[in-house]
């Protein structure tokens, strides 16, 4: 395997791992909120769109 391709694959794998870790952290934070608070965050004009972007919904 060419060194350049190998480096691209390694960089991609690190990026995917970092994104998965951030998603896990976000879900841990949301899980720690008292019942109903996630819905309040979804209504917030700043935080709501960010949560929706990552698949968090009020359903």
mmCIF file of N, CA, C and O in Angstrom:
data_model
loop_
_atom_site.group_PDB
_atom_site.id
_atom_site.type_symbol
_atom_site.label_atom_id
_atom_site.label_comp_id
_atom_site.label_asym_id
_atom_site.label_seq_id
_atom_site.Cartn_x
_atom_site.Cartn_y
_atom_site.Cartn_z
ATOM 1 N N UNK A 1 0.857 -1.174 0.000
ATOM 2 C CA UNK A 1 0.000 0.000 0.000
ATOM 3 C C UNK A 1 0.906 1.241 0.000
ATOM 4 O O UNK A 1 1.879 1.310 0.737
ATOM 5 N N UNK A 2 0.521 2.201 -0.800
ATOM 6 C CA UNK A 2 1.301 3.436 -0.868
ATOM 7 C C UNK A 2 1.193 4.200 0.450
ATOM 8 O O UNK A 2 0.140 4.204 1.093
ATOM 9 N N UNK A 3 2.272 4.842 0.832
ATOM 10 C CA UNK A 3 2.326 5.581 2.095
ATOM 11 C C UNK A 3 1.272 6.685 2.142
ATOM 12 O O UNK A 3 0.622 6.894 3.160
ATOM 13 N N UNK A 4 1.074 7.382 1.022
ATOM 14 C CA UNK A 4 0.100 8.478 0.970
ATOM 15 C C UNK A 4 -1.316 7.970 1.239
ATOM 16 O O UNK A 4 -2.066 8.564 2.015
ATOM 17 N N UNK A 5 -1.675 6.852 0.626
ATOM 18 C CA UNK A 5 -3.003 6.268 0.834
ATOM 19 C C UNK A 5 -3.155 5.803 2.275
ATOM 20 O O UNK A 5 -4.201 6.017 2.906
ATOM 21 N N UNK A 6 -2.109 5.191 2.794
ATOM 22 C CA UNK A 6 -2.135 4.709 4.182
ATOM 23 C C UNK A 6 -2.375 5.869 5.147
ATOM 24 O O UNK A 6 -3.174 5.758 6.093
ATOM 25 N N UNK A 7 -1.713 6.994 4.932
ATOM 26 C CA UNK A 7 -1.872 8.159 5.797
ATOM 27 C C UNK A 7 -3.291 8.718 5.712
ATOM 28 O O UNK A 7 -3.860 9.126 6.730
ATOM 29 N N UNK A 8 -3.866 8.722 4.511
ATOM 30 C CA UNK A 8 -5.245 9.197 4.353
ATOM 31 C C UNK A 8 -6.223 8.294 5.095
ATOM 32 O O UNK A 8 -7.154 8.774 5.726
ATOM 33 N N UNK A 9 -6.009 7.006 5.004
ATOM 34 C CA UNK A 9 -6.887 6.051 5.694
ATOM 35 C C UNK A 9 -6.784 6.225 7.203
ATOM 36 O O UNK A 9 -7.798 6.240 7.911
ATOM 37 N N UNK A 10 -5.582 6.377 7.702
ATOM 38 C CA UNK A 10 -5.384 6.566 9.141
ATOM 39 C C UNK A 10 -6.039 7.860 9.607
ATOM 40 O O UNK A 10 -6.715 7.891 10.646
ATOM 41 N N UNK A 11 -5.883 8.942 8.854
ATOM 42 C CA UNK A 11 -6.500 10.226 9.211
ATOM 43 C C UNK A 11 -8.023 10.104 9.224
ATOM 44 O O UNK A 11 -8.687 10.629 10.126
ATOM 45 N N UNK A 12 -8.577 9.414 8.240
ATOM 46 C CA UNK A 12 -10.026 9.223 8.180
ATOM 47 C C UNK A 12 -10.513 8.424 9.390
ATOM 48 O O UNK A 12 -11.500 8.787 10.028
ATOM 49 N N UNK A 13 -9.824 7.342 9.701
ATOM 50 C CA UNK A 13 -10.219 6.510 10.843
ATOM 51 C C UNK A 13 -10.155 7.286 12.157
ATOM 52 O O UNK A 13 -11.025 7.132 13.012
ATOM 53 N N UNK A 14 -9.161 8.132 12.304
ATOM 54 C CA UNK A 14 -9.071 8.958 13.514
ATOM 55 C C UNK A 14 -10.222 9.946 13.585
ATOM 56 O O UNK A 14 -10.785 10.193 14.650
ATOM 57 N N UNK A 15 -10.593 10.511 12.448
ATOM 58 C CA UNK A 15 -11.699 11.462 12.396
ATOM 59 C C UNK A 15 -13.013 10.783 12.779
ATOM 60 O O UNK A 15 -13.803 11.331 13.547
ATOM 61 N N UNK A 16 -13.244 9.602 12.250
ATOM 62 C CA UNK A 16 -14.462 8.855 12.565
ATOM 63 C C UNK A 16 -14.501 8.504 14.050
ATOM 64 O O UNK A 16 -15.541 8.631 14.703
ATOM 65 N N UNK A 17 -13.390 8.080 14.593
ATOM 66 C CA UNK A 17 -13.328 7.735 16.017
ATOM 67 C C UNK A 17 -13.601 8.958 16.882
ATOM 68 O O UNK A 17 -14.315 8.870 17.889
ATOM 69 N N UNK A 18 -13.060 10.104 16.496
ATOM 70 C CA UNK A 18 -13.284 11.334 17.257
ATOM 71 C C UNK A 18 -14.761 11.717 17.219
ATOM 72 O O UNK A 18 -15.340 12.085 18.248
ATOM 73 N N UNK A 19 -15.398 11.614 16.058
ATOM 74 C CA UNK A 19 -16.819 11.942 15.934
ATOM 75 C C UNK A 19 -17.676 11.000 16.774
ATOM 76 O O UNK A 19 -18.640 11.432 17.398
ATOM 77 N N UNK A 20 -17.326 9.734 16.791
ATOM 78 C CA UNK A 20 -18.081 8.770 17.589
ATOM 79 C C UNK A 20 -17.945 9.089 19.072
ATOM 80 O O UNK A 20 -18.922 9.004 19.828
ATOM 81 N N UNK A 21 -16.764 9.467 19.493
ATOM 82 C CA UNK A 21 -16.543 9.813 20.895
ATOM 83 C C UNK A 21 -17.347 11.062 21.275
ATOM 84 O O UNK A 21 -17.962 11.115 22.341
ATOM 85 N N UNK A 22 -17.362 12.058 20.394
ATOM 86 C CA UNK A 22 -18.129 13.277 20.676
ATOM 87 C C UNK A 22 -19.624 12.961 20.750
ATOM 88 O O UNK A 22 -20.334 13.499 21.603
ATOM 89 N N UNK A 23 -20.111 12.091 19.891
ATOM 90 C CA UNK A 23 -21.525 11.711 19.915
ATOM 91 C C UNK A 23 -21.863 10.986 21.209
ATOM 92 O O UNK A 23 -22.920 11.234 21.812
ATOM 93 N N UNK A 24 -20.987 10.104 21.640
ATOM 94 C CA UNK A 24 -21.204 9.407 22.915
ATOM 95 C C UNK A 24 -21.242 10.391 24.075
ATOM 96 O O UNK A 24 -22.077 10.269 24.983
ATOM 97 N N UNK A 25 -20.340 11.363 24.060
ATOM 98 C CA UNK A 25 -20.317 12.373 25.119
ATOM 99 C C UNK A 25 -21.608 13.179 25.128
ATOM 100 O O UNK A 25 -22.180 13.440 26.192
ATOM 101 N N UNK A 26 -22.090 13.566 23.954
ATOM 102 C CA UNK A 26 -23.339 14.327 23.859
ATOM 103 C C UNK A 26 -24.506 13.519 24.421
ATOM 104 O O UNK A 26 -25.317 14.037 25.190
ATOM 105 N N UNK A 27 -24.575 12.250 24.068
ATOM 106 C CA UNK A 27 -25.677 11.424 24.561
ATOM 107 C C UNK A 27 -25.573 11.201 26.071
ATOM 108 O O UNK A 27 -26.584 11.130 26.756
ATOM 109 N N UNK A 28 -24.362 11.145 26.597
ATOM 110 C CA UNK A 28 -24.174 11.022 28.052
ATOM 111 C C UNK A 28 -24.693 12.270 28.755
ATOM 112 O O UNK A 28 -25.387 12.180 29.774
ATOM 113 N N UNK A 29 -24.375 13.426 28.198
ATOM 114 C CA UNK A 29 -24.847 14.690 28.780
ATOM 115 C C UNK A 29 -26.368 14.753 28.740
ATOM 116 O O UNK A 29 -27.015 15.091 29.736
ATOM 117 N N UNK A 30 -26.960 14.424 27.600
ATOM 118 C CA UNK A 30 -28.418 14.464 27.488
ATOM 119 C C UNK A 30 -29.071 13.455 28.424
ATOM 120 O O UNK A 30 -30.130 13.724 28.989
ATOM 121 N N UNK A 31 -28.440 12.309 28.597
ATOM 122 C CA UNK A 31 -28.992 11.293 29.493
ATOM 123 C C UNK A 31 -28.941 11.707 30.954
ATOM 124 O O UNK A 31 -29.720 11.224 31.774
ATOM 125 N N UNK A 32 -28.034 12.604 31.290
ATOM 126 C CA UNK A 32 -27.897 13.051 32.678
ATOM 127 C C UNK A 32 -28.890 14.157 33.042
ATOM 128 O O UNK A 32 -29.041 14.480 34.218
ATOM 129 N N UNK A 33 -29.557 14.728 32.045
ATOM 130 C CA UNK A 33 -30.513 15.804 32.319
ATOM 131 C C UNK A 33 -31.762 15.255 32.994
ATOM 132 O O UNK A 33 -32.168 14.119 32.740
ATOM 133 N N UNK A 34 -32.395 16.057 33.836
ATOM 134 C CA UNK A 34 -33.668 15.643 34.436
ATOM 135 C C UNK A 34 -34.721 15.441 33.342
ATOM 136 O O UNK A 34 -34.619 16.029 32.259
ATOM 137 N N UNK A 35 -35.732 14.611 33.604
ATOM 138 C CA UNK A 35 -36.777 14.372 32.617
ATOM 139 C C UNK A 35 -37.397 15.688 32.118
ATOM 140 O O UNK A 35 -37.679 16.590 32.893
ATOM 141 N N UNK A 36 -37.580 15.790 30.828
ATOM 142 C CA UNK A 36 -38.196 16.968 30.237
ATOM 143 C C UNK A 36 -37.225 18.062 29.842
ATOM 144 O O UNK A 36 -37.567 18.953 29.072
ATOM 145 N N UNK A 37 -36.021 18.028 30.352
ATOM 146 C CA UNK A 37 -35.068 19.093 30.053
ATOM 147 C C UNK A 37 -34.549 19.026 28.618
ATOM 148 O O UNK A 37 -34.254 20.053 28.022
ATOM 149 N N UNK A 38 -34.444 17.817 28.062
ATOM 150 C CA UNK A 38 -33.996 17.697 26.671
ATOM 151 C C UNK A 38 -34.993 18.396 25.748
ATOM 152 O O UNK A 38 -34.607 19.057 24.785
ATOM 153 N N UNK A 39 -36.280 18.282 26.061
ATOM 154 C CA UNK A 39 -37.302 18.963 25.254
ATOM 155 C C UNK A 39 -37.132 20.477 25.343
ATOM 156 O O UNK A 39 -37.291 21.186 24.352
ATOM 157 N N UNK A 40 -36.795 20.974 26.522
ATOM 158 C CA UNK A 40 -36.571 22.409 26.677
ATOM 159 C C UNK A 40 -35.361 22.855 25.862
ATOM 160 O O UNK A 40 -35.370 23.940 25.278
ATOM 161 N N UNK A 41 -34.336 22.035 25.827
ATOM 162 C CA UNK A 41 -33.157 22.374 25.034
ATOM 163 C C UNK A 41 -33.496 22.395 23.542
ATOM 164 O O UNK A 41 -32.967 23.209 22.794
ATOM 165 N N UNK A 42 -34.364 21.491 23.115
ATOM 166 C CA UNK A 42 -34.769 21.462 21.705
ATOM 167 C C UNK A 42 -35.521 22.731 21.314
ATOM 168 O O UNK A 42 -35.470 23.152 20.163
ATOM 169 N N UNK A 43 -36.186 23.361 22.275
ATOM 170 C CA UNK A 43 -36.935 24.593 21.998
ATOM 171 C C UNK A 43 -36.020 25.818 21.942
ATOM 172 O O UNK A 43 -36.395 26.843 21.381
ATOM 173 N N UNK A 44 -34.827 25.713 22.513
ATOM 174 C CA UNK A 44 -33.884 26.829 22.519
ATOM 175 C C UNK A 44 -33.436 27.132 21.093
ATOM 176 O O UNK A 44 -33.116 26.229 20.329
ATOM 177 N N UNK A 45 -33.405 28.417 20.738
ATOM 178 C CA UNK A 45 -33.084 28.792 19.353
ATOM 179 C C UNK A 45 -31.627 28.540 18.979
ATOM 180 O O UNK A 45 -31.309 28.429 17.798
ATOM 181 N N UNK A 46 -30.753 28.437 19.947
ATOM 182 C CA UNK A 46 -29.340 28.174 19.658
ATOM 183 C C UNK A 46 -29.021 26.684 19.736
ATOM 184 O O UNK A 46 -28.418 26.120 18.828
ATOM 185 N N UNK A 47 -29.433 26.062 20.807
ATOM 186 C CA UNK A 47 -29.085 24.663 21.047
ATOM 187 C C UNK A 47 -29.980 23.709 20.253
ATOM 188 O O UNK A 47 -29.517 22.673 19.790
ATOM 189 N N UNK A 48 -31.231 24.069 20.064
ATOM 190 C CA UNK A 48 -32.178 23.206 19.358
ATOM 191 C C UNK A 48 -31.697 22.740 17.995
ATOM 192 O O UNK A 48 -31.678 21.532 17.718
ATOM 193 N N UNK A 49 -31.304 23.658 17.117
ATOM 194 C CA UNK A 49 -30.829 23.222 15.795
ATOM 195 C C UNK A 49 -29.578 22.326 15.851
ATOM 196 O O UNK A 49 -29.424 21.422 15.032
ATOM 197 N N UNK A 50 -28.731 22.565 16.827
ATOM 198 C CA UNK A 50 -27.532 21.734 16.964
ATOM 199 C C UNK A 50 -27.931 20.309 17.343
ATOM 200 O O UNK A 50 -27.430 19.334 16.766
ATOM 201 N N UNK A 51 -28.838 20.172 18.302
ATOM 202 C CA UNK A 51 -29.282 18.845 18.706
ATOM 203 C C UNK A 51 -29.991 18.127 17.558
ATOM 204 O O UNK A 51 -29.774 16.927 17.349
ATOM 205 N N UNK A 52 -30.824 18.845 16.826
ATOM 206 C CA UNK A 52 -31.520 18.242 15.694
ATOM 207 C C UNK A 52 -30.545 17.797 14.620
ATOM 208 O O UNK A 52 -30.746 16.767 13.960
ATOM 209 N N UNK A 53 -29.480 18.554 14.443
ATOM 210 C CA UNK A 53 -28.453 18.202 13.457
ATOM 211 C C UNK A 53 -27.858 16.830 13.761
ATOM 212 O O UNK A 53 -27.512 16.079 12.858
ATOM 213 N N UNK A 54 -27.761 16.494 15.047
ATOM 214 C CA UNK A 54 -27.178 15.224 15.447
ATOM 215 C C UNK A 54 -28.227 14.162 15.761
ATOM 216 O O UNK A 54 -27.929 13.157 16.389
ATOM 217 N N UNK A 55 -29.448 14.385 15.325
ATOM 218 C CA UNK A 55 -30.473 13.358 15.423
ATOM 219 C C UNK A 55 -31.234 13.294 16.726
ATOM 220 O O UNK A 55 -31.980 12.351 16.959
ATOM 221 N N UNK A 56 -31.083 14.293 17.582
ATOM 222 C CA UNK A 56 -31.833 14.321 18.835
ATOM 223 C C UNK A 56 -33.162 15.006 18.538
ATOM 224 O O UNK A 56 -33.212 16.093 18.002
ATOM 225 N N UNK A 57 -34.260 14.322 18.882
ATOM 226 C CA UNK A 57 -35.579 14.884 18.631
ATOM 227 C C UNK A 57 -36.454 14.697 19.845
ATOM 228 O O UNK A 57 -36.108 13.973 20.778
ATOM 229 N N UNK A 58 -37.606 15.331 19.839
ATOM 230 C CA UNK A 58 -38.511 15.257 20.979
ATOM 231 C C UNK A 58 -39.383 14.001 20.940
ATOM 232 O O UNK A 58 -40.199 13.801 21.816
ATOM 233 N N UNK A 59 -39.223 13.170 19.963
ATOM 234 C CA UNK A 59 -40.052 11.962 19.838
ATOM 235 C C UNK A 59 -39.560 10.852 20.678
ATOM 236 O O UNK A 59 -38.552 10.466 20.900
#
